[in-house]
mmCIF file of C-alpha atoms and ligand atoms in Angstrom:
data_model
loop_
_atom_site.group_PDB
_atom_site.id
_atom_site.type_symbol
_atom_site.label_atom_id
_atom_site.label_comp_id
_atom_site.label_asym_id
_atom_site.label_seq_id
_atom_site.Cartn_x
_atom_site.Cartn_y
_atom_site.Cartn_z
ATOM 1 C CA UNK M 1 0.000 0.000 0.000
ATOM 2 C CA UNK M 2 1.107 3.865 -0.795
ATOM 3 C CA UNK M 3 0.484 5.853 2.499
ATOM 4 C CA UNK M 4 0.457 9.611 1.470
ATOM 5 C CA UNK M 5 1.036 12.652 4.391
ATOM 6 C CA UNK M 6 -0.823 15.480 4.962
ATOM 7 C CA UNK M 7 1.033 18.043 7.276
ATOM 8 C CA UNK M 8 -0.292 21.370 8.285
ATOM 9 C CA UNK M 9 -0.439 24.146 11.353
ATOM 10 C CA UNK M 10 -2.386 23.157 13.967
ATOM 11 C CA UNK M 11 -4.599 26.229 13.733
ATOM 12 C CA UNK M 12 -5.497 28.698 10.766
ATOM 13 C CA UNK M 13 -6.920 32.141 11.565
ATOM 14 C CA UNK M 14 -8.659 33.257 8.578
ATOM 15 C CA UNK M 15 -10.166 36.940 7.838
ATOM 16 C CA UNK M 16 -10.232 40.753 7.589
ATOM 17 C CA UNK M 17 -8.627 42.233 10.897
ATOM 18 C CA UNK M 18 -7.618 38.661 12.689
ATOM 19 C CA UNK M 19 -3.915 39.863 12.822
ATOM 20 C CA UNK M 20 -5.021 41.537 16.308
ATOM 21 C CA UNK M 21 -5.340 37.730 17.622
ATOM 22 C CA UNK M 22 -1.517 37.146 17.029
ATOM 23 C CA UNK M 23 -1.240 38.374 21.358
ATOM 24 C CA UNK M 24 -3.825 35.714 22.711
ATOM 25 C CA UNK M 25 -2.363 33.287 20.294
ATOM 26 C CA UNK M 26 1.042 33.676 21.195
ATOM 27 C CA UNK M 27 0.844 33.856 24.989
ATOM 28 C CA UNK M 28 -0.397 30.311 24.365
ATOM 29 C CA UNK M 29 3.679 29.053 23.328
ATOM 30 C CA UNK M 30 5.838 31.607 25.112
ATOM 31 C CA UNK M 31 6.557 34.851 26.841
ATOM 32 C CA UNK M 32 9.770 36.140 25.137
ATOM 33 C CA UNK M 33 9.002 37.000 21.404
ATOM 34 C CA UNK M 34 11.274 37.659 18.619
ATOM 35 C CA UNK M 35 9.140 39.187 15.922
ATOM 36 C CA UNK M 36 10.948 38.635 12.577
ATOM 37 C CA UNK M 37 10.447 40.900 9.446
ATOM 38 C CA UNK M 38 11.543 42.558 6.292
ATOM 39 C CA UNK M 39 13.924 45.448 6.415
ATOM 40 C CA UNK M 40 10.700 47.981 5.666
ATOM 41 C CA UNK M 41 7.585 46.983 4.222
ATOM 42 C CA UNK M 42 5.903 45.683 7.115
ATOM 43 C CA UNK M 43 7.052 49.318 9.271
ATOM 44 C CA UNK M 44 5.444 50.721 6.081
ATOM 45 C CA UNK M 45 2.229 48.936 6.340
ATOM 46 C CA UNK M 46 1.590 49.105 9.821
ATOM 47 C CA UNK M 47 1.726 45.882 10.268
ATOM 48 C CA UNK M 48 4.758 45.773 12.644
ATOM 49 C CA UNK M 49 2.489 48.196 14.599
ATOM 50 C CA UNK M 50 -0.310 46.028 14.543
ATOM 51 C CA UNK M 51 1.838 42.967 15.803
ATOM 52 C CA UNK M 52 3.366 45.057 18.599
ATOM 53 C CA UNK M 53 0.125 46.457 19.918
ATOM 54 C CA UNK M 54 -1.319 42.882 20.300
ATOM 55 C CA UNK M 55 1.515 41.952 21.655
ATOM 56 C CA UNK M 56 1.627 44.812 24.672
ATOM 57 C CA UNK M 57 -1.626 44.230 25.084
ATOM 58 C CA UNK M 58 -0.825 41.143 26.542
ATOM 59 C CA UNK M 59 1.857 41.937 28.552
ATOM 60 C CA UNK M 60 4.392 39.889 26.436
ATOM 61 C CA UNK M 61 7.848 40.795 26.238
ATOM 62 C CA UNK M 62 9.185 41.244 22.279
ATOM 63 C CA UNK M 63 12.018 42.064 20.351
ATOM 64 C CA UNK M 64 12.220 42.936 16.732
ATOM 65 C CA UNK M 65 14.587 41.011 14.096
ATOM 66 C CA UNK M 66 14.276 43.202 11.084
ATOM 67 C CA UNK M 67 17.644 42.241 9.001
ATOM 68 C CA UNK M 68 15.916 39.955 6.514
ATOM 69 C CA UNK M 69 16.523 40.588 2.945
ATOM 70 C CA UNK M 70 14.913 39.489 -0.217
ATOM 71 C CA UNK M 71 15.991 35.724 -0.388
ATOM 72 C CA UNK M 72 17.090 35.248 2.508
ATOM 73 C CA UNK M 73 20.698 34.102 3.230
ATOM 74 C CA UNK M 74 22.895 31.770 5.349
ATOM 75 C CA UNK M 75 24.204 34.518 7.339
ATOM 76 C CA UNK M 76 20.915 35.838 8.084
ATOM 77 C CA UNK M 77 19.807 32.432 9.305
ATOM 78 C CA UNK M 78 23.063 32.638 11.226
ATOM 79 C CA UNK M 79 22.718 36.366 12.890
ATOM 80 C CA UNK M 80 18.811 35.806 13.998
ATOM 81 C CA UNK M 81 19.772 32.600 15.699
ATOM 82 C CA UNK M 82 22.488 34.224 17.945
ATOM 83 C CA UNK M 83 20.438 36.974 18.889
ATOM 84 C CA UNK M 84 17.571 34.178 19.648
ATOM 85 C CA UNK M 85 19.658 32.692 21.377
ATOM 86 C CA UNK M 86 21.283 35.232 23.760
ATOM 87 C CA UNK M 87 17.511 37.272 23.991
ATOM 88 C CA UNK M 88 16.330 33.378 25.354
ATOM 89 C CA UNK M 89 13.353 33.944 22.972
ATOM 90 C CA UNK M 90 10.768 31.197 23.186
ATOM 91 C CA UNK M 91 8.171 31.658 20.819
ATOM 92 C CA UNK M 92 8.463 33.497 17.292
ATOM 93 C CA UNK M 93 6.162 35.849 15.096
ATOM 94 C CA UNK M 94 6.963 35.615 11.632
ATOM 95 C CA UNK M 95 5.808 38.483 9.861
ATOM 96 C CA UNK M 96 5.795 39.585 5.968
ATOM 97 C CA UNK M 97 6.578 37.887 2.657
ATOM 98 C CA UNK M 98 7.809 34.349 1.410
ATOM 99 C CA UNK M 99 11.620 35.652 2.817
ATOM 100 C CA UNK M 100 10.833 36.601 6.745
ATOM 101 C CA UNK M 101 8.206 33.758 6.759
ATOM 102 C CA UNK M 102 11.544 31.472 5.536
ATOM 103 C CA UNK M 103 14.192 33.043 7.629
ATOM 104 C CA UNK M 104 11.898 32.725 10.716
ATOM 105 C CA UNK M 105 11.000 29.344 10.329
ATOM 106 C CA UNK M 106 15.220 28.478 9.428
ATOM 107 C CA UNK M 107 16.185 30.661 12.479
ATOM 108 C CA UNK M 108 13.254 28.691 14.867
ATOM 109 C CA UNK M 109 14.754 25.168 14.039
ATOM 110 C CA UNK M 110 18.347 26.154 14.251
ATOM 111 C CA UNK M 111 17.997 27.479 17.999
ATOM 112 C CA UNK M 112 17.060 24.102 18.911
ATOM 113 C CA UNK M 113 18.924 21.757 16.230
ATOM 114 C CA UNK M 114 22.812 21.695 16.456
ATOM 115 C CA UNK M 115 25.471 22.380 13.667
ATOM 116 C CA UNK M 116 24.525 25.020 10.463
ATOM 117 C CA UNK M 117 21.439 25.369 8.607
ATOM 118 C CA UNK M 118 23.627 24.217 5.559
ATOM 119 C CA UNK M 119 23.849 20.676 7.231
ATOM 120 C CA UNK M 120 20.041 20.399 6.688
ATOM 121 C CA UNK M 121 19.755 20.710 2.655
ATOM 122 C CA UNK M 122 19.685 17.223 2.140
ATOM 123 C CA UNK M 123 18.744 16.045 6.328
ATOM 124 C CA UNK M 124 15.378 16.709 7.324
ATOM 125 C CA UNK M 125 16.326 18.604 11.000
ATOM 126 C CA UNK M 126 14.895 16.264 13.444
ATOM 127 C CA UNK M 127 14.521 18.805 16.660
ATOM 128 C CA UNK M 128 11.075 20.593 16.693
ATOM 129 C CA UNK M 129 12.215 23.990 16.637
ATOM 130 C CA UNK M 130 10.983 27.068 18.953
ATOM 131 C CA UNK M 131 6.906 27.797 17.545
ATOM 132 C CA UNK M 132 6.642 29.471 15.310
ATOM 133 C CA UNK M 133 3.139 31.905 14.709
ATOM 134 C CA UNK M 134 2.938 33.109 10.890
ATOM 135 C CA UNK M 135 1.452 36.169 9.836
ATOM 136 C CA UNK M 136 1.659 36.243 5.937
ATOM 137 C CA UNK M 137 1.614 40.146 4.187
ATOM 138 C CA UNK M 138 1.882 39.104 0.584
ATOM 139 C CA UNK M 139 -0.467 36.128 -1.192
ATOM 140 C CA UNK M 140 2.104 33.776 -2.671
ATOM 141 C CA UNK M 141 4.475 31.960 -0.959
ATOM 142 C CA UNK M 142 2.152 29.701 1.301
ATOM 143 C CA UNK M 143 4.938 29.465 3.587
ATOM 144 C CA UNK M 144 2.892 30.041 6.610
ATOM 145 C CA UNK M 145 1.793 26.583 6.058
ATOM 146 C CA UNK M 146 4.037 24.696 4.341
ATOM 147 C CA UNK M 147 6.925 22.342 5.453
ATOM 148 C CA UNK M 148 9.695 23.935 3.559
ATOM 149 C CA UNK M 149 11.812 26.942 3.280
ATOM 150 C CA UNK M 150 14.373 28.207 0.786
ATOM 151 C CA UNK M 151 17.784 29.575 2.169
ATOM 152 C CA UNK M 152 20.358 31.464 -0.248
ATOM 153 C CA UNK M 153 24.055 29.868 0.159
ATOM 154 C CA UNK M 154 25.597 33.088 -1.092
ATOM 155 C CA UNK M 155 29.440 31.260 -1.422
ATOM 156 C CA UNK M 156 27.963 28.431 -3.220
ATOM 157 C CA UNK M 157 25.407 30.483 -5.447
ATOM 158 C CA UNK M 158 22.195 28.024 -4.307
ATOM 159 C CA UNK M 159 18.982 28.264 -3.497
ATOM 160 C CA UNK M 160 18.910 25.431 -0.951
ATOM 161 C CA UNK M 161 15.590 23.913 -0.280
ATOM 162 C CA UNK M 162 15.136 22.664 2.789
ATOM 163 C CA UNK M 163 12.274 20.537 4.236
ATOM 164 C CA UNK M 164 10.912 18.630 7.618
ATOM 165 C CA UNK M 165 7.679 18.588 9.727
ATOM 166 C CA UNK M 166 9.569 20.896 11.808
ATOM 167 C CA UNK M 167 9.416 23.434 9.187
ATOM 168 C CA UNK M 168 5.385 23.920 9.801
ATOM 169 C CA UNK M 169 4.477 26.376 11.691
ATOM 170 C CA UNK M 170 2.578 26.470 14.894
ATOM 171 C CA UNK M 171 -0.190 28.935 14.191
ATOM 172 C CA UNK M 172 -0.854 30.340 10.960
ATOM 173 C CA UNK M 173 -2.876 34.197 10.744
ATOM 174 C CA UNK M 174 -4.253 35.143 7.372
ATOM 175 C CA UNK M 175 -5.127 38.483 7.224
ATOM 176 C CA UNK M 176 -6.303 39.949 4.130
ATOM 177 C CA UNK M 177 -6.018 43.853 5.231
ATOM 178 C CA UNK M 178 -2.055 43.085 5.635
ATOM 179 C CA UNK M 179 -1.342 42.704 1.985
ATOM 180 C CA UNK M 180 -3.851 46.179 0.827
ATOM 181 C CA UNK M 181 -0.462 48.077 -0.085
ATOM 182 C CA UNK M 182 0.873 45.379 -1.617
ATOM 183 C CA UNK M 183 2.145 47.155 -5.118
ATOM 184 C CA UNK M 184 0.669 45.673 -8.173
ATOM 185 C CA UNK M 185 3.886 43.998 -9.832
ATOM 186 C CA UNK M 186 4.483 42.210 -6.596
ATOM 187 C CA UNK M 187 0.797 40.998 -6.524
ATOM 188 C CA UNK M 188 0.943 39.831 -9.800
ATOM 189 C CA UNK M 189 4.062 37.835 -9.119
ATOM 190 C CA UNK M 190 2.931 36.335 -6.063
ATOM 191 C CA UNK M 191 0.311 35.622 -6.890
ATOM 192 C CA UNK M 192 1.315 33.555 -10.149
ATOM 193 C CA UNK M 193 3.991 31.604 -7.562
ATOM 194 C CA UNK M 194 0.654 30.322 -5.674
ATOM 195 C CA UNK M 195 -0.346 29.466 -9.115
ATOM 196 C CA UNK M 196 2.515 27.879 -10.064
ATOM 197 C CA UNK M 197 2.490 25.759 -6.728
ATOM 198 C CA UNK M 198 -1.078 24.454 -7.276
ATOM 199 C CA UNK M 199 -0.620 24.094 -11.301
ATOM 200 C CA UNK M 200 3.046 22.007 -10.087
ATOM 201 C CA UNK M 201 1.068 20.036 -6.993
ATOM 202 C CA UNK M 202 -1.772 18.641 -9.080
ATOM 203 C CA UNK M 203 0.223 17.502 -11.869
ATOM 204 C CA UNK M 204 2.861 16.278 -9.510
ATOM 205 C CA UNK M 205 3.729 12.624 -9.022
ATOM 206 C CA UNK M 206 3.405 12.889 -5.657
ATOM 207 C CA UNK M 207 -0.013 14.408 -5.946
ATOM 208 C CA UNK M 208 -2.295 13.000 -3.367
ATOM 209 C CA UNK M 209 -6.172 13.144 -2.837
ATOM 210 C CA UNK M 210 -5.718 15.747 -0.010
ATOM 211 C CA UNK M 211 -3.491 17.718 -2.201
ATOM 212 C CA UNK M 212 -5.516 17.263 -5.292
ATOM 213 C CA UNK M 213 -8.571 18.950 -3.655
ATOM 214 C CA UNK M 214 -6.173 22.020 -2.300
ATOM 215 C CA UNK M 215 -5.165 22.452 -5.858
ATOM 216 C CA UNK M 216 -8.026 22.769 -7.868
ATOM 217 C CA UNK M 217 -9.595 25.064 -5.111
ATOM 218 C CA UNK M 218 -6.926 27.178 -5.905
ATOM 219 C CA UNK M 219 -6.092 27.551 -8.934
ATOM 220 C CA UNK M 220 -10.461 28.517 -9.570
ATOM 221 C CA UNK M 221 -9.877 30.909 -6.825
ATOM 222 C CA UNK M 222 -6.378 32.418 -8.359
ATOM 223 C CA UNK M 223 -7.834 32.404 -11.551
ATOM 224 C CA UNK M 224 -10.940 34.543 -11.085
ATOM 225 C CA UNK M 225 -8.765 37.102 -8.366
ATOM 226 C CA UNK M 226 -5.598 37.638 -9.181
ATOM 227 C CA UNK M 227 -6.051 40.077 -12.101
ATOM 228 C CA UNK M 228 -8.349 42.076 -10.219
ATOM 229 C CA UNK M 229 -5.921 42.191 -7.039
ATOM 230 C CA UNK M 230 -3.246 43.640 -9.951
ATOM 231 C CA UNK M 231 -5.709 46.016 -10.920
ATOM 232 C CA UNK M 232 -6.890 47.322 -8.212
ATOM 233 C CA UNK M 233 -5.274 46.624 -4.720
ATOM 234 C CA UNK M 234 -7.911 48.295 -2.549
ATOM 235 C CA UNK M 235 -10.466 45.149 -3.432
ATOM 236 C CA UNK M 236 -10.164 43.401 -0.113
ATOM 237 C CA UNK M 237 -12.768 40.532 -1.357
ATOM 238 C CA UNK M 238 -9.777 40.129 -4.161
ATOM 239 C CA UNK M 239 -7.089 40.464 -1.434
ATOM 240 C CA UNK M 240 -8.797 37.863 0.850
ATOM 241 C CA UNK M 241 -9.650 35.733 -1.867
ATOM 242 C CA UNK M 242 -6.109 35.487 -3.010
ATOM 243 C CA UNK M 243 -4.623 35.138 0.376
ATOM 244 C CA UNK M 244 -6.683 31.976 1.075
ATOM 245 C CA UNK M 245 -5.924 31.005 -2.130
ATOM 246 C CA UNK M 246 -2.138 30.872 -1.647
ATOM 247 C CA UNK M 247 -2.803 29.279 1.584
ATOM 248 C CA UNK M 248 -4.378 26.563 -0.497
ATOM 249 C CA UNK M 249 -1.893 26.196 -3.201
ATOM 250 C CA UNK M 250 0.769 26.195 0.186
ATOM 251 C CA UNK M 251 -1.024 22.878 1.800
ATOM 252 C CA UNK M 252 -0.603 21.161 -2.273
ATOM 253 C CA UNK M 253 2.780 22.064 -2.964
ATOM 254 C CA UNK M 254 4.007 21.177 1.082
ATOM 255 C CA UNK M 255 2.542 17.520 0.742
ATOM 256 C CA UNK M 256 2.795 16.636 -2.810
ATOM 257 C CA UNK M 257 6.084 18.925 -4.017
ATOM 258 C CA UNK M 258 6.511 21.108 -6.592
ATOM 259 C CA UNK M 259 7.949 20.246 -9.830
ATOM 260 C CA UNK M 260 9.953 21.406 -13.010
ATOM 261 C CA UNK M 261 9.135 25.190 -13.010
ATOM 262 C CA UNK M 262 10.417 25.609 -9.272
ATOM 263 C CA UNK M 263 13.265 23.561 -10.623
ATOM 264 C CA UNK M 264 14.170 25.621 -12.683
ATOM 265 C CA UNK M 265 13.383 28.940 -11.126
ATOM 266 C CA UNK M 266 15.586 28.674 -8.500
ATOM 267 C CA UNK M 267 18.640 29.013 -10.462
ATOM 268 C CA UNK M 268 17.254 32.302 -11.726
ATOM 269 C CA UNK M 269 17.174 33.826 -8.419
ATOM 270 C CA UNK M 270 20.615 32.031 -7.460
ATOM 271 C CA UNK M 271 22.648 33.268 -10.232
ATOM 272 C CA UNK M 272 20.540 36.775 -11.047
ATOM 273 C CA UNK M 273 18.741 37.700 -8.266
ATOM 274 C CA UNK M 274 15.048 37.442 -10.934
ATOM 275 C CA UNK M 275 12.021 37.561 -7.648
ATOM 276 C CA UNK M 276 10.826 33.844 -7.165
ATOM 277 C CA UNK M 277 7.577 34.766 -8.550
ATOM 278 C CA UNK M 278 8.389 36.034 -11.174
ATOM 279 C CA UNK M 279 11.117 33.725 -12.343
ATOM 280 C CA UNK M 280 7.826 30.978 -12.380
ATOM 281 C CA UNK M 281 5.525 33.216 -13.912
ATOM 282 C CA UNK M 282 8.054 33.481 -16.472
ATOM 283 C CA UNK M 283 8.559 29.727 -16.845
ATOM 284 C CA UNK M 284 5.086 28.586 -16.447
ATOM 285 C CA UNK M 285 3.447 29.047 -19.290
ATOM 286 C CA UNK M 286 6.148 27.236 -21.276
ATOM 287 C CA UNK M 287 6.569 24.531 -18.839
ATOM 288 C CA UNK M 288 3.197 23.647 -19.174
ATOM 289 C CA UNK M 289 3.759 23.347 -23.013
ATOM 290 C CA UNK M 290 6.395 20.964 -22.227
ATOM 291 C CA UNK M 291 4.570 18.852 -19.265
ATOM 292 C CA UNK M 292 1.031 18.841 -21.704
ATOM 293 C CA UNK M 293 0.857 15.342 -23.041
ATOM 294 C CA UNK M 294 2.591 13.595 -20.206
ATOM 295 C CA UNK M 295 -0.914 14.271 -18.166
ATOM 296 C CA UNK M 296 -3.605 15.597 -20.606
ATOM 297 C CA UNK M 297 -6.366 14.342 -17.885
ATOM 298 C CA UNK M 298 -5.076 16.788 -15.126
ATOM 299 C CA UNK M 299 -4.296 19.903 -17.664
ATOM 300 C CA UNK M 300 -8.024 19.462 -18.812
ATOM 301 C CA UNK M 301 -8.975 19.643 -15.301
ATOM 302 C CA UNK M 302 -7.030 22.532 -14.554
ATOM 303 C CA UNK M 303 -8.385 24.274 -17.842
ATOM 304 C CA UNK M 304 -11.724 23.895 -16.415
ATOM 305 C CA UNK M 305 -10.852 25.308 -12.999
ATOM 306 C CA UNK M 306 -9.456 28.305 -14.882
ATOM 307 C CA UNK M 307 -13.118 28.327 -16.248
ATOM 308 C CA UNK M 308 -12.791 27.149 -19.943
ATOM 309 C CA UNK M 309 -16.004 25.173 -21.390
ATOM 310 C CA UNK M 310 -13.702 22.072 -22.903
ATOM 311 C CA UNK M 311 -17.155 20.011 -23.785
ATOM 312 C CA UNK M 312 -17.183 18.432 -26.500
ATOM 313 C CA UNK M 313 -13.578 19.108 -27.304
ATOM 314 C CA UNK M 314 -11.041 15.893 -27.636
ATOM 315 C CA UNK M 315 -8.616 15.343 -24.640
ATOM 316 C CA UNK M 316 -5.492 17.033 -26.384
ATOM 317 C CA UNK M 317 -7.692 20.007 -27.176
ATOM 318 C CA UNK M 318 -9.281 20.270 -23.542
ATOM 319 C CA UNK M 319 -6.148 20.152 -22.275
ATOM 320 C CA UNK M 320 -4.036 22.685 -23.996
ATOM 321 C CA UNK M 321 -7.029 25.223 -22.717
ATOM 322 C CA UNK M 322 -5.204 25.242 -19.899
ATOM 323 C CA UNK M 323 -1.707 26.682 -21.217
ATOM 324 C CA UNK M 324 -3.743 28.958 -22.877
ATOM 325 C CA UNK M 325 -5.719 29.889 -19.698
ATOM 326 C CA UNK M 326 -2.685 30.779 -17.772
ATOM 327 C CA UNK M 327 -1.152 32.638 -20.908
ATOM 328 C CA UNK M 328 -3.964 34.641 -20.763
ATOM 329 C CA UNK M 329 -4.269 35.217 -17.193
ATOM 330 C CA UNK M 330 0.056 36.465 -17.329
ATOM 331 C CA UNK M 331 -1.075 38.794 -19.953
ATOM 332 C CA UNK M 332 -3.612 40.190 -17.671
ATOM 333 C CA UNK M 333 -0.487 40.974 -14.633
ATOM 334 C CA UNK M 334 1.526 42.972 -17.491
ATOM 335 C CA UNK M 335 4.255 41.269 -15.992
ATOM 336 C CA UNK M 336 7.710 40.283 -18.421
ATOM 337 C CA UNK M 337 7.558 37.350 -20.189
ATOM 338 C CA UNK M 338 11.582 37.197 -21.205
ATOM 339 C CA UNK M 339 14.423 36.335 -19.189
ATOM 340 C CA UNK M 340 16.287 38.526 -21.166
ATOM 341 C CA UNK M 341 13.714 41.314 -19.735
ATOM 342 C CA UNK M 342 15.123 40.317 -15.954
ATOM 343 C CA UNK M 343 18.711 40.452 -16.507
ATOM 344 C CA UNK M 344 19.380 36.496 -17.058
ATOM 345 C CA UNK M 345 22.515 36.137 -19.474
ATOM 346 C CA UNK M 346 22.137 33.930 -22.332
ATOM 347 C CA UNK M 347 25.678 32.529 -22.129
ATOM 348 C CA UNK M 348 24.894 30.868 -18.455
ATOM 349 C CA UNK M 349 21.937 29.194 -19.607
ATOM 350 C CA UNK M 350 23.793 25.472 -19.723
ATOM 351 C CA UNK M 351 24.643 26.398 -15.715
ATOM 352 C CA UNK M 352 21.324 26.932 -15.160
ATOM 353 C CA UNK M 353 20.162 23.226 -16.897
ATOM 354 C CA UNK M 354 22.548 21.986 -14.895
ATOM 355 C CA UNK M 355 21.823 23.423 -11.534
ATOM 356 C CA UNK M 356 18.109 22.571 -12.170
ATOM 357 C CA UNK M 357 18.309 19.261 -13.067
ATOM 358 C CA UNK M 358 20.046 18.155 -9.948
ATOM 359 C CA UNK M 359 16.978 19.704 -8.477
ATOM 360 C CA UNK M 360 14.278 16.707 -6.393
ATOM 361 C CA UNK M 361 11.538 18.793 -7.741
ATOM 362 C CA UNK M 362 12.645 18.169 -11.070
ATOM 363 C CA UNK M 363 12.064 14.169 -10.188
ATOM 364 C CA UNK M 364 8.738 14.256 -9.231
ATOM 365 C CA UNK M 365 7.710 16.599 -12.812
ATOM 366 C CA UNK M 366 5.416 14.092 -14.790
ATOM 367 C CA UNK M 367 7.768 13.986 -18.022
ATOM 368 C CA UNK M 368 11.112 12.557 -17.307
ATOM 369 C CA UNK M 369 13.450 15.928 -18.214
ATOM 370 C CA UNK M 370 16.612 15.646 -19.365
ATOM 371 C CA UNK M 371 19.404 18.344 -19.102
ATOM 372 C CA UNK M 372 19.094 18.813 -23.073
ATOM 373 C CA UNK M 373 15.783 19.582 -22.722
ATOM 374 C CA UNK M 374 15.881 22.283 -19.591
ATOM 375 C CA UNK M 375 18.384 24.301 -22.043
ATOM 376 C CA UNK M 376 16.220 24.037 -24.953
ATOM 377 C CA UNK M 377 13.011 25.688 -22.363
ATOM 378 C CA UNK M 378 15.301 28.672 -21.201
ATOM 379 C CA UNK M 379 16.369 29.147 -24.541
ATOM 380 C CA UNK M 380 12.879 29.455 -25.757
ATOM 381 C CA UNK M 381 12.023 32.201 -23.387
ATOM 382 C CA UNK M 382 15.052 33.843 -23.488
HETATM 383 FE FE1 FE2 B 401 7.264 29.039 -5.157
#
């Protein structure tokens, strides 16, 4: 028999205005915070406020980490954890995009585990970390739920992904209101990385009934918000939608992996520095091309949760709907569609194969890739 896993917080706050629960909630795992953020957006947004006025008004003690950069790196990780460390901070708040959420939930498990978070890329860290309480500001990443995070080795140019039930947070607080000022080109990203993650779950071959569910909810509910959460950022019902969404297209990707575009992405931001999001928004559409007739079945189910009438249509036809469905929905975020747009250099592009196709995700994509192939796909969107 083939057991599958389904790992998630053990509590989700959903809604307009629940960030002002992150106090009660966090009283419940400790009394010596270390709130961990971005170097501005969430001081920006109020959002730091919003934490920090929960927090006082339950008498908890809290100090503020905000060194975390875009992609966060090794020596981040390091820093936080000796300032945990020394502070004796016992429960964490991990506040903003895809990087804090990732840097908090590195710097929980390393206060606890021994040795470097570099000795965990391939070693699922065994220690359950300090908790750690999630407070998502952007609609993408999923992190808040998910089992994984992705550190930047800066020396060795890698992404490392890095994975274990320790990874999941305690408590996870989605709060639609928190990602309002989000501007529209990182909406649009984002929000085609959730995407991505529910498109790359459900086709997966580690896709599993719990998953499967997740991922069709998703991409229906990306498909009919995202543009207007581009276009307009004040449309909380778009905002909320989106951030539950992600959320969704998190608990997919977390138990059933993601696959070839992620793969492949991750050198991107490695070697260039191209945003996560939209290094996969750039890949996806072409991806898909390439992934099509290894699982027509699934693409014509994801063409009709993007809302495409395939009746009557033959398989091959129902599915490609769905390439063009999310070809249509990109050209809706404005957003690039060459990596020559993003500062990617043609003459690395064999690096990049390579670096992707050592890549687990790239195992569990439903057509066998081979290295030939991954430079003939950045080549074509160069
Ligand atoms: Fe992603």
């Amino acid at each position: 028999m083939i057991s599958s896993v389904f790992q998630s917080p053990k509590k989700i706050i959903y809604g307009e205005g629940s960030v002002e629960q992150v106090g009660i909630e966090t009283k419940k795992y400790g009394s010596k915070v270390m709130i961990i953020t971005g170097r501005s957006s969430s001081k920006k947004t109020g959002a730091l406020d919003k934490i920090i006025d929960s927090l006082k008004s339950e008498n908890l003690q809290y100090i503020v980490f905000d060194k975390v950069e875009s992609d966060p790196s090794v020596d981040t990780v390091d820093l936080g954890t000796k300032i945990a460390k020394e502070e004796d901070v016992n429960v964490i708040i991990a506040l903003g995009g895809g990087s804090p959420l990732d840097a908090a939930k590195a710097i929980g498990i390393m206060i606890k585990n021994p040795g470097n978070i570099v000795d965990y890329e391939n070693k699922e860290p065994q220690v359950h970390g300090v908790p750690v309480i999630a407070v998502p500001t952007t609609a993408g990443t999923g992190s808040e739920v998910s089992r994984f995070i992705v550190i930047t080795d800066t020396k060795r140019k890698i992404k490392m992904l890095i994975g274990g039930e320790a990874l999941v947070p305690e408590v996870a607080i989605l709060d639609g209101e928190l990602t309002l000022m989000v501007p529209s080109d990182v909406t649009a990203a984002t929000g085609m990385d959730a995407l991505t993650h529910a498109i790359e779950a459900y086709i997966s071959k580690k896709a599993q009934p719990a998953t499967n569910v997740q991922a069709v909810s998703a991409i229906s509910i990306i498909s009919k918000n995202l543009a207007k959460a581009v276009q307009n950022g004040e449309n909380i019902e778009a905002r909320s939608n989106m951030l539950f969404a992600q959320m969704q297209a998190g608990f997919a990707f977390s138990n059933a992996s993601v696959a070839l575009v992620h793969a492949m992405s991750r050198p991107l931001g490695a070697y260039f520095g191209v945003p996560h999001g939209l290094a996969n928004a750039i890949l996806l559409p072409r991806v898909m091309e390439y992934n099509r007739a290894a699982c027509p079945e699934k693409f014509k189910d994801i063409a009709e949760a993007m809302g495409e009438n395939t009746e009557g249509l033959s398989l091959r036809d129902a599915s490609n709907l769905a390439v063009k469905a999310v070809k249509d929905l990109y050209a809706e975020t404005g957003l690039p569609t060459k990596l020559r747009d993003v500062g990617v250099k043609e003459e690395i592009i064999e690096d990049l194969a390579k670096d992707a196709i050592k890549s687990g995700s790239a195992l569990v994509n439903p057509r066998k890739a081979s290295l030939e192939d991954l430079i003939e796909i950045y080549k074509s969107i160069y």
